[in-house]
Tab-separated table of C-alpha atoms and ligand atoms in Angstrom:
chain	number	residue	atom	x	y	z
A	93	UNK	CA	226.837	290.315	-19.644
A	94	UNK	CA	229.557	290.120	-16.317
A	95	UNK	CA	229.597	287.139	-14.292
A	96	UNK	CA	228.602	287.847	-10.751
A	97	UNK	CA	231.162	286.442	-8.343
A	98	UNK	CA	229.452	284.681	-5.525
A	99	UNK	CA	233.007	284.295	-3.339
A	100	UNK	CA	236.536	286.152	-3.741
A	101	UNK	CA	239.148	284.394	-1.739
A	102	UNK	CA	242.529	285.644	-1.049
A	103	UNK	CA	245.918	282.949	-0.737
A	104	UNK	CA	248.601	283.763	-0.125
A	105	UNK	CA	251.984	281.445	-1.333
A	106	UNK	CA	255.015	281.217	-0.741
A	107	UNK	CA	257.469	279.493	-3.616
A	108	UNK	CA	261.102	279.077	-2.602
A	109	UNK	CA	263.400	281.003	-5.019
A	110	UNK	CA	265.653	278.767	-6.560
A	111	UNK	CA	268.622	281.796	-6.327
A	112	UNK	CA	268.262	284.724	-4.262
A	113	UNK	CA	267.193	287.468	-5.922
A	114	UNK	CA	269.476	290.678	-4.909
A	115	UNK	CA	268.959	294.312	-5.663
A	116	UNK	CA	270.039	297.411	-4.221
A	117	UNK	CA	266.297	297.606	-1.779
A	118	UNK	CA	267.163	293.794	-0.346
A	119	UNK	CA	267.948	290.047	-0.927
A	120	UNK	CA	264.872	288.189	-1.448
A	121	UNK	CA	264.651	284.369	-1.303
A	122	UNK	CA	261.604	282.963	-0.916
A	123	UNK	CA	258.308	284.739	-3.238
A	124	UNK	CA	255.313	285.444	-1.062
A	125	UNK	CA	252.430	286.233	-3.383
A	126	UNK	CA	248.528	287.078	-2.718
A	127	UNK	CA	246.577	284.902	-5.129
A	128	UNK	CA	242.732	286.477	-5.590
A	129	UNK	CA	239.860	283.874	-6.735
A	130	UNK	CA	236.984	285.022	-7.955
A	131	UNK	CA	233.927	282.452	-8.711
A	132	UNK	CA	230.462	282.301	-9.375
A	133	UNK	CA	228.391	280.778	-11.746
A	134	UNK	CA	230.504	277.201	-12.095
A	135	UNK	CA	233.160	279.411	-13.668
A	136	UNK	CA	236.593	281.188	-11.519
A	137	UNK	CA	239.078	283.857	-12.330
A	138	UNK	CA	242.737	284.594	-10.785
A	139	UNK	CA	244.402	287.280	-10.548
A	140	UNK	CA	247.953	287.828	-8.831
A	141	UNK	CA	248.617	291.051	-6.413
A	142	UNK	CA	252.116	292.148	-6.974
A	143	UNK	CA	252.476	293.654	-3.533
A	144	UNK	CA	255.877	292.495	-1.841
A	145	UNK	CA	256.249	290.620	1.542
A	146	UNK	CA	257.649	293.969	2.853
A	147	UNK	CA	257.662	297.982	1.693
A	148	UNK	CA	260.779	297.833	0.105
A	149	UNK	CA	259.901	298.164	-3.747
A	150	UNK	CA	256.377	300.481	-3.009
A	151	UNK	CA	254.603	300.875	-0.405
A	152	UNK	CA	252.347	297.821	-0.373
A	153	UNK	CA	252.644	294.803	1.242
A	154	UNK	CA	251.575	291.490	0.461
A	155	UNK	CA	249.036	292.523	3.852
A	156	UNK	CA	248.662	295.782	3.220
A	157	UNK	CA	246.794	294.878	0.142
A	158	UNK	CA	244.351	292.568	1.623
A	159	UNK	CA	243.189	294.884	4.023
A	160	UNK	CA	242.650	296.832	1.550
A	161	UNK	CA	240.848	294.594	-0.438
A	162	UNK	CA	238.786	293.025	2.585
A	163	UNK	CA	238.008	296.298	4.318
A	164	UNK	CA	237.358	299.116	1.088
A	165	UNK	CA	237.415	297.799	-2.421
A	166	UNK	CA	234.610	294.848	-1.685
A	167	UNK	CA	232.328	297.047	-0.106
A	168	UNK	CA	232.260	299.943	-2.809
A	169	UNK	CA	232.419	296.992	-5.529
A	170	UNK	CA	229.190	294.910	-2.937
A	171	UNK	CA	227.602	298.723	-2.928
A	172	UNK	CA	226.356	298.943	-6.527
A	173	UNK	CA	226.302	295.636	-8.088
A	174	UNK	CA	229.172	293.732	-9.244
A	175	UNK	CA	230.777	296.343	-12.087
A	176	UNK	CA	232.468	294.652	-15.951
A	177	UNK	CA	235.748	294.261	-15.531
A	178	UNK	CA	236.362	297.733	-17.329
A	179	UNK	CA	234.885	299.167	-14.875
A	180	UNK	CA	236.311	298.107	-11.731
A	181	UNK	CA	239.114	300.447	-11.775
A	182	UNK	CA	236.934	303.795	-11.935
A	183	UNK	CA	235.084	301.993	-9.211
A	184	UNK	CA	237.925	301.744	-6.719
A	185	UNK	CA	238.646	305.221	-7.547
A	186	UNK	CA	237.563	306.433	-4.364
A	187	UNK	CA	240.630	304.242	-3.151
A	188	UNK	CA	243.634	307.089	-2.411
A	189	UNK	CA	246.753	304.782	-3.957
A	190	UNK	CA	247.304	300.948	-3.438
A	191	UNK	CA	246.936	300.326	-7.127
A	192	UNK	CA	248.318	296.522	-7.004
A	193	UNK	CA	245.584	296.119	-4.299
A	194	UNK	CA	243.125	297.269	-6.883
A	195	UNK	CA	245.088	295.244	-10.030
A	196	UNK	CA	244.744	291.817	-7.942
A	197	UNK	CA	241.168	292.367	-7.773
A	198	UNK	CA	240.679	293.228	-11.455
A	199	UNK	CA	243.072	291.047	-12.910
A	200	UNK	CA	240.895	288.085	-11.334
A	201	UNK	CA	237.917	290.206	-12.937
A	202	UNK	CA	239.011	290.238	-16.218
A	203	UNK	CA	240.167	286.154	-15.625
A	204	UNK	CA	236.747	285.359	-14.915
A	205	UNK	CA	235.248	287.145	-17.301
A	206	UNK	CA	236.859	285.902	-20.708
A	207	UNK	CA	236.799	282.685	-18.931
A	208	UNK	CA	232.891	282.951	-18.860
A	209	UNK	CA	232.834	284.324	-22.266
A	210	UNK	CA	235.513	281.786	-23.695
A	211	UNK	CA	237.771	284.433	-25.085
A	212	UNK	CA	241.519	284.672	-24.043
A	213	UNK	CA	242.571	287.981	-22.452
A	214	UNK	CA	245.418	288.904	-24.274
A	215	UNK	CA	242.879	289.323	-27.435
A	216	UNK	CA	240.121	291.168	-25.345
A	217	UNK	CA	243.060	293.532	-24.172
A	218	UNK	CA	244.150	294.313	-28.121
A	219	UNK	CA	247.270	292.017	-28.728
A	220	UNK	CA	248.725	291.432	-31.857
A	221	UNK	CA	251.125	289.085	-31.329
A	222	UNK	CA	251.310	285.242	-30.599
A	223	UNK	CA	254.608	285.058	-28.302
A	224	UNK	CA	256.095	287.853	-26.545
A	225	UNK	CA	260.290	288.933	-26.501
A	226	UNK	CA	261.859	287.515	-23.379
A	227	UNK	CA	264.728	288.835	-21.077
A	228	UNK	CA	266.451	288.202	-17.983
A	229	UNK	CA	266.892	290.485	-14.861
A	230	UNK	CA	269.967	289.565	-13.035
A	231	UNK	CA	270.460	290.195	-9.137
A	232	UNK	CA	273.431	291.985	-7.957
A	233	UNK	CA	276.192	288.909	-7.063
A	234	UNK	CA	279.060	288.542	-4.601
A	235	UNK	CA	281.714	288.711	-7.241
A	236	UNK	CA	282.176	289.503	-11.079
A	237	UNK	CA	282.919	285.944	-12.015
A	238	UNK	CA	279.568	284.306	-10.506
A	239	UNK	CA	277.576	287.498	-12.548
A	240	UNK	CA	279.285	286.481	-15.751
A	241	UNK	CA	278.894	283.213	-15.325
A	242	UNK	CA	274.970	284.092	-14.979
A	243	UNK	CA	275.152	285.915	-18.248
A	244	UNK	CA	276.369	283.274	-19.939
A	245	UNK	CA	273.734	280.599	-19.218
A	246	UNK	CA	270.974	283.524	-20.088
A	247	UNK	CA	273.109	284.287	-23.632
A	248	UNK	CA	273.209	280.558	-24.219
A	249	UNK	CA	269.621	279.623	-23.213
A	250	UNK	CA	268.716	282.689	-26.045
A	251	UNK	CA	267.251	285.422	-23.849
A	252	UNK	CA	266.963	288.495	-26.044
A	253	UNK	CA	267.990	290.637	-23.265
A	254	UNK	CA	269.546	290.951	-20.047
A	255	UNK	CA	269.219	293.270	-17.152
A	256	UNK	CA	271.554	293.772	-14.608
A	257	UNK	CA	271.131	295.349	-10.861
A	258	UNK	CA	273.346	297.817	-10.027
A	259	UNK	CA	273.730	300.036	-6.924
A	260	UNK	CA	276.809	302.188	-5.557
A	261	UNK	CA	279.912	300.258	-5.470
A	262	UNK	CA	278.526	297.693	-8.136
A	263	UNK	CA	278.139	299.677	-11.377
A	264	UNK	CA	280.861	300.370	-14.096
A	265	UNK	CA	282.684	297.329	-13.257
A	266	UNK	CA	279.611	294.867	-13.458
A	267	UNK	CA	278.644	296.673	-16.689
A	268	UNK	CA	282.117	296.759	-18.893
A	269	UNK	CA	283.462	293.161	-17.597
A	270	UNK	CA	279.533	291.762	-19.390
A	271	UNK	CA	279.798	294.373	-22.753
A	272	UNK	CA	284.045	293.227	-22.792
A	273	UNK	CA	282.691	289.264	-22.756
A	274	UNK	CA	279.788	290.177	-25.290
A	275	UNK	CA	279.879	293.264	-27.354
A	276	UNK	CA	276.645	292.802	-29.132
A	277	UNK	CA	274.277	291.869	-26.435
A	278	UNK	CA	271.336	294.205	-25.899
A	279	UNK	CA	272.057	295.345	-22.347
A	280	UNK	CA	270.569	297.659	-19.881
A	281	UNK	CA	270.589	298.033	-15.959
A	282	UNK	CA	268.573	298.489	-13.187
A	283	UNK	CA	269.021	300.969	-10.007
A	284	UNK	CA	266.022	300.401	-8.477
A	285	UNK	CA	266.008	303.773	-6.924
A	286	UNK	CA	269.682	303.788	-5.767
A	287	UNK	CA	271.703	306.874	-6.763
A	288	UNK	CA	270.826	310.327	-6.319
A	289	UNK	CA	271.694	313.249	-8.584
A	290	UNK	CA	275.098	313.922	-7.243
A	291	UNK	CA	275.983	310.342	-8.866
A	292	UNK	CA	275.179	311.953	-12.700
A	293	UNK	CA	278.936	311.802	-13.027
A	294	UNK	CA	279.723	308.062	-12.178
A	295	UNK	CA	276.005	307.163	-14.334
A	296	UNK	CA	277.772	308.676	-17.254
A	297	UNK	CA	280.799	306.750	-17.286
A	298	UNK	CA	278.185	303.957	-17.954
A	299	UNK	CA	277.240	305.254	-21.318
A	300	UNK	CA	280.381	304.172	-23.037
A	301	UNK	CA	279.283	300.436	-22.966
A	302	UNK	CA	275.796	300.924	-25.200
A	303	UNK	CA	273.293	300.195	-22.430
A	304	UNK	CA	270.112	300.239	-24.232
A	305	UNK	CA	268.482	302.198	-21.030
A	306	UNK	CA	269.408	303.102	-17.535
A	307	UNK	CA	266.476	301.733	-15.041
A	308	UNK	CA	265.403	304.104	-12.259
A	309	UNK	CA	268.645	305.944	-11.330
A	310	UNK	CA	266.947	307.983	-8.547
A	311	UNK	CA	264.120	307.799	-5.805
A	312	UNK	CA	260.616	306.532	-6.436
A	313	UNK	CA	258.590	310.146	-6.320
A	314	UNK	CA	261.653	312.349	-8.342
A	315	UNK	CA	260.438	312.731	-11.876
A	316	UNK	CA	261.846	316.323	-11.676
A	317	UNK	CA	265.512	314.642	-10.874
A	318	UNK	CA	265.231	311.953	-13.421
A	319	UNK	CA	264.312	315.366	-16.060
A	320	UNK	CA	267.395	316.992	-14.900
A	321	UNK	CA	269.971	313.807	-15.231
A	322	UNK	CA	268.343	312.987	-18.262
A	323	UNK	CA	269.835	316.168	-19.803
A	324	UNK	CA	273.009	315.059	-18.199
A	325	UNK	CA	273.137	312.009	-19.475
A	326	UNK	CA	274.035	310.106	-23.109
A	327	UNK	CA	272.042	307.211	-21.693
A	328	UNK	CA	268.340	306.638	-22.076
A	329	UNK	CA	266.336	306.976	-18.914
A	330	UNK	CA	263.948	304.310	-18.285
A	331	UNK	CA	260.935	305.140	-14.900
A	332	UNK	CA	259.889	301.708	-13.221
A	333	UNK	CA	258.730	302.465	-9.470
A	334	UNK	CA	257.977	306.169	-10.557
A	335	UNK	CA	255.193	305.165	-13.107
A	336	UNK	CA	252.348	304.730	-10.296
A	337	UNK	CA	249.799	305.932	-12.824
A	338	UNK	CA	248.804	306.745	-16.032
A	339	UNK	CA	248.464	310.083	-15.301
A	340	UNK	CA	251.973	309.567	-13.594
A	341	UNK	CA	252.982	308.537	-17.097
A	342	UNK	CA	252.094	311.457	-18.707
A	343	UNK	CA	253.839	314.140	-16.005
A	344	UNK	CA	257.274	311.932	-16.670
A	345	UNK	CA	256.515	312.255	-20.296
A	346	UNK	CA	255.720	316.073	-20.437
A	347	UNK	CA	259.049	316.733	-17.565
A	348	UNK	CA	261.279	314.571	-20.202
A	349	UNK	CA	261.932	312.158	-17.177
A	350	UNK	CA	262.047	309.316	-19.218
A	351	UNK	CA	262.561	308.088	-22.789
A	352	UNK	CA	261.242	304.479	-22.591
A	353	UNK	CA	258.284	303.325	-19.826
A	354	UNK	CA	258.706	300.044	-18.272
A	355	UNK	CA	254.890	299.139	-17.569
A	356	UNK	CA	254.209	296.676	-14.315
A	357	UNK	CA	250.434	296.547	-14.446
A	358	UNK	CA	250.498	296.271	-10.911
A	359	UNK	CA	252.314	299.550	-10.331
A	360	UNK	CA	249.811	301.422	-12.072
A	361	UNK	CA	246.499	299.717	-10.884
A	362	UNK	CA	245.690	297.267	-12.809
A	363	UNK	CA	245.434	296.026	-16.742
A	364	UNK	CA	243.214	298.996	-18.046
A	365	UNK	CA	245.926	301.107	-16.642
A	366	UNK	CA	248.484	299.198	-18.380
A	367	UNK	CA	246.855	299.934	-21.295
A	368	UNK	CA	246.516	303.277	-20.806
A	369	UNK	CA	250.199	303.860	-20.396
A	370	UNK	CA	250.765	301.913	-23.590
A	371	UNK	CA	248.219	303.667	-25.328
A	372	UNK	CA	249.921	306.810	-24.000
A	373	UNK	CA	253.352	306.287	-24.933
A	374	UNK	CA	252.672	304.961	-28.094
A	375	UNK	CA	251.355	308.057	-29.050
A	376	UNK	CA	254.251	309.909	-28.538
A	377	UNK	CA	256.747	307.246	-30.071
A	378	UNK	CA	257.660	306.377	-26.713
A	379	UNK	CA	258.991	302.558	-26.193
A	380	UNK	CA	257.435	300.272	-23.852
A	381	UNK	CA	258.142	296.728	-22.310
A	382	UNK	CA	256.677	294.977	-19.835
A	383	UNK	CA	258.803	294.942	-16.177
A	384	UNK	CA	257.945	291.719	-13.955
A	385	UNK	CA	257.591	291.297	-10.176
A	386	UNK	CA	258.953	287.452	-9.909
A	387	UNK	CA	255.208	286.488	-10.410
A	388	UNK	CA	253.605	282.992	-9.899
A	389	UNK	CA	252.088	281.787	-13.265
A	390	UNK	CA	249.376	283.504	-12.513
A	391	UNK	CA	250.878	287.456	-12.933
A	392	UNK	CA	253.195	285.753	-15.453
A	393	UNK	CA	250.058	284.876	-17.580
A	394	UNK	CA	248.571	288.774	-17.419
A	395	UNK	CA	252.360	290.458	-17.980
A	396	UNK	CA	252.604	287.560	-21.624
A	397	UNK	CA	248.981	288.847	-22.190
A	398	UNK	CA	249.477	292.136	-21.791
A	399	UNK	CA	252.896	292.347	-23.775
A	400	UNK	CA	250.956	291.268	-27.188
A	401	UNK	CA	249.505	294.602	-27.579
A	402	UNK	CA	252.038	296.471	-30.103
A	403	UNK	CA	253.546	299.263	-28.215
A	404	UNK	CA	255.261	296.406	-26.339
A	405	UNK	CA	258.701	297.254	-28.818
A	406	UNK	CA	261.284	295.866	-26.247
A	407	UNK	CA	261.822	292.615	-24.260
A	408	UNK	CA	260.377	292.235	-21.293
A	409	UNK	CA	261.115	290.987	-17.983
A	410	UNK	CA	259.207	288.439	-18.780
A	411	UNK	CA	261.649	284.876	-17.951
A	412	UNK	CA	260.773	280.997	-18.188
A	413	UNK	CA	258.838	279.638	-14.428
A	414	UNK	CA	262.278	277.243	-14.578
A	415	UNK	CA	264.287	280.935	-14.051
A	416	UNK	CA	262.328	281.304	-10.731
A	417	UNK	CA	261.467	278.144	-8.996
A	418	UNK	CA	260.524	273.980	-9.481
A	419	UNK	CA	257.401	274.231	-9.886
A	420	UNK	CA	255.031	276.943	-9.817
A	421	UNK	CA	251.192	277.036	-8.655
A	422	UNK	CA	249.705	277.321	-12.228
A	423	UNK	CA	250.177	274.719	-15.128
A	424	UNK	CA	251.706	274.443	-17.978
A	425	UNK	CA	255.067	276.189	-16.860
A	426	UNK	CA	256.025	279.239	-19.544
A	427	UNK	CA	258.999	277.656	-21.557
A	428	UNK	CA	261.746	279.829	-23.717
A	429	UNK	CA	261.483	278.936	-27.596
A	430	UNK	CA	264.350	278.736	-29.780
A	431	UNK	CA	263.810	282.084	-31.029
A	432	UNK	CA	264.154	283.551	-27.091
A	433	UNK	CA	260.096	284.217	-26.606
A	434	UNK	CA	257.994	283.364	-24.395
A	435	UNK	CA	254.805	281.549	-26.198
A	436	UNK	CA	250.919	283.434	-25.533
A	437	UNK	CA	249.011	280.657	-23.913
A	438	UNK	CA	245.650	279.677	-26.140
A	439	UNK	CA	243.399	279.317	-23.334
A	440	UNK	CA	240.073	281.356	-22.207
A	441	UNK	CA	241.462	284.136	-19.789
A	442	UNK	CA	244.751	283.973	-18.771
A	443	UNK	CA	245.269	280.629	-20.245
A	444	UNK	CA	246.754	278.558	-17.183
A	445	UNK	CA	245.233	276.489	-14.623
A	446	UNK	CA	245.867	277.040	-10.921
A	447	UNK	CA	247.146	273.725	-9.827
A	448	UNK	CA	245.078	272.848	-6.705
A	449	UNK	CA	247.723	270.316	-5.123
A	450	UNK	CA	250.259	272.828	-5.557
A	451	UNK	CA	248.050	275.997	-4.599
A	452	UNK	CA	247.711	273.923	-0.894
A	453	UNK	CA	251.011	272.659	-0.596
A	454	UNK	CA	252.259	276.039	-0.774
A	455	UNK	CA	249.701	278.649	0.227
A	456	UNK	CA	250.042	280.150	3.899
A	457	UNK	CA	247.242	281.946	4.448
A	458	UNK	CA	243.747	281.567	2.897
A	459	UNK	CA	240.246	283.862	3.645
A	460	UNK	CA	236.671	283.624	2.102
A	461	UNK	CA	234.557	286.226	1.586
A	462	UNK	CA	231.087	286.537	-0.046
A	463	UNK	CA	230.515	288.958	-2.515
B	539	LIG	O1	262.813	296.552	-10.482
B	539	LIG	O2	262.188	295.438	-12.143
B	539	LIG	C1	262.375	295.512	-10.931
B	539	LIG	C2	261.685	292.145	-9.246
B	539	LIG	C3	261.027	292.549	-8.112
B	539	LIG	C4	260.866	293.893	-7.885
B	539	LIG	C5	261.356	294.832	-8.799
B	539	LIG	C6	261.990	294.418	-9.957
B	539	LIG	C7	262.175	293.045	-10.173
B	539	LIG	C8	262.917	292.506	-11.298
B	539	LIG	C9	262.648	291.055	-11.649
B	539	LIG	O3	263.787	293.104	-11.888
B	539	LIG	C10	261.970	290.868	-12.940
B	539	LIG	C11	261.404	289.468	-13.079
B	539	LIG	O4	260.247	289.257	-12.670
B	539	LIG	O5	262.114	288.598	-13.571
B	540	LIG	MG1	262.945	297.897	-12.117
């Protein structure tokens, strides 16, 4: 029994950063963010597209994806009858790529679904746990002092992990002057696609500090590179903007070009990919944790749901809405506890509440279309 969705709508927000966010792809300081609502039947459903405002982190864009939406994946899903939310994927199929395009549209599927069915998501998606391990992801800053001094607040607000950005030129020193100021802290960095595989000798200097992984060293589409400076490195490799797919999953897996999987639903096209991966790496013994894409409260809601299920072994990128911005679109605002987790919310679905006042006062764009 699927709720038929009368309308989708698609709006887009924009929430002002309250620090830039650097890496080595851009500076980012405002979040622009396609919203999808789904409703029919008295009841709606959200779901958040990851895309970015510009091509910089995968190909979509923040408009790429509604075309996408608007012009191919409502007409096959309008062709034979609204599918179950386990379904929608294999749907879209026909769809070449644009899997956060496609994970917008389910993730506001499965929303209104367990909404409908007053079950939360994070149970219909096979979690086991009640509050998830929280990190921090730290931009790349103008000088060594303003990083640590970053660090510091994350260590003292009781994040279990932090992340730093590092590119060419802002690497080794970044890395040894956090490990010199806290030897114990579970630490690991983040290329984002920055070095190629003449770098394997500077990447190795970083192993004497204990980084617990090395983020996507090299380009986006080289899982035969990441295989070879895996065997060139102490360090463990971990894929982010490689992992496009499940399937994409298992050719990094089987080339040894990774030893932990950092699972974006988005990235891979959408929750039952997500779980896929996990299901997939778990098999092998292969960690897992769930990456983040500064999401509103909405994505935030589907990444806490989704990092439940048990594979989920590491700390995700998974921060408190006060990290990002004042106040966010959905209600309540995630909160760190004392033990540095982020609580599961109890709700049906995702378990927040798109705040409508909020929702207007930021949203720059907004369409209709009937199902
Ligand atoms: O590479 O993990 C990444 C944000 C946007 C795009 C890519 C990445 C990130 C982050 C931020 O690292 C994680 C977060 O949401 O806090
Ligand atoms: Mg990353």
């Amino acid at each position: 029994m699927t709720v038929q969705p009368e309308v989708v709508e698609g709006h887009v927000v924009e929430l002002p950063l309250r620090r830039p966010f650097v890496t080595s792809f851009g500076e980012e300081r405002t979040k622009r963010a396609l919203l999808v609502r789904l409703a029919g039947d008295g009841v709606e459903g959200w779901g958040e597209c990851v895309a970015g405002a510009g091509p910089w982190f995968s190909a979509e864009t923040v408009e790429t994806a509604q075309h996408v939406i608007r012009e191919f994946a409502l007409p096959l899903l309008r062709r034979r009858g609204w599918p179950a939310p386990g379904e929608l994927g294999a749907r879209l199929a026909p769809i070449r790529g644009h899997p956060m395009a496609k994970a917008g549209l389910e993730a506001a599927a499965w929303d209104l679904d367990c909404r409908a069915r007053g079950v939360p998501l994070w149970e219909v998606l096979g979690g086991e746990r009640r509050e998830v391990e929280a990190g921090v992801s730290l931009g790349i800053e103008s000088s060594l002092g303003e990083l640590l001094e970053q660090v510091t607040a994350a260590v003292e607000h009781g994040y279990r992990r932090v992340k730093l950005k590092i590119k060419p030129g802002w690497d080794v020193e970044p890395v040894a002057a956090v490990r010199d100021r806290y030897p114990d802290l579970l630490l690991s960095v983040d290329a984002n696609a920055a070095y190629t595989l003449d770098d394997a000798s500077r990447l190795e200097e970083l192993a004497v500090y204990d980084l617990l992984m090395i983020e996507q060293p090299l380009t986006f589409d080289d899982l035969v590179g990441h295989a070879r400076l895996a065997g060139r490195l102490r360090s463990r490799l971990c894929l982010d903007e490689s992992i496009t797919s499940p399937h994409r999953a298992w050719e990094a897996l089987e080339l040894g070009a990774c030893a932990i999987i950092n699972i974006k639903q988005g990235r891979v096209g959408g929750p039952v990919a997500a779980v896929a991966v996990h299901d997939l790496a778990r098999k092998r013994g292969v960690p897992v944790w769930c990456g983040g894409m500064l999401e509103t409260g909405v994505g935030r809601a589907l990444n806490v749901a989704l990092a439940t299920l048990p594979g989920f072994s590491l700390p995700g990128d998974i921060s408190a809405t006060e990290r990002y911005w004042e106040e966010d679109v959905a209600k309540p605002h995630f909160r760190l506890t004392e033990r540095g987790t982020v609580a599961v919310p109890v709700g049906p679905g995702l378990g927040v509440e798109v705040d409508r006042s909020r929702l207007e006062e930021t949203r720059v764009a907004l369409w209709t279309e009937k199902v």
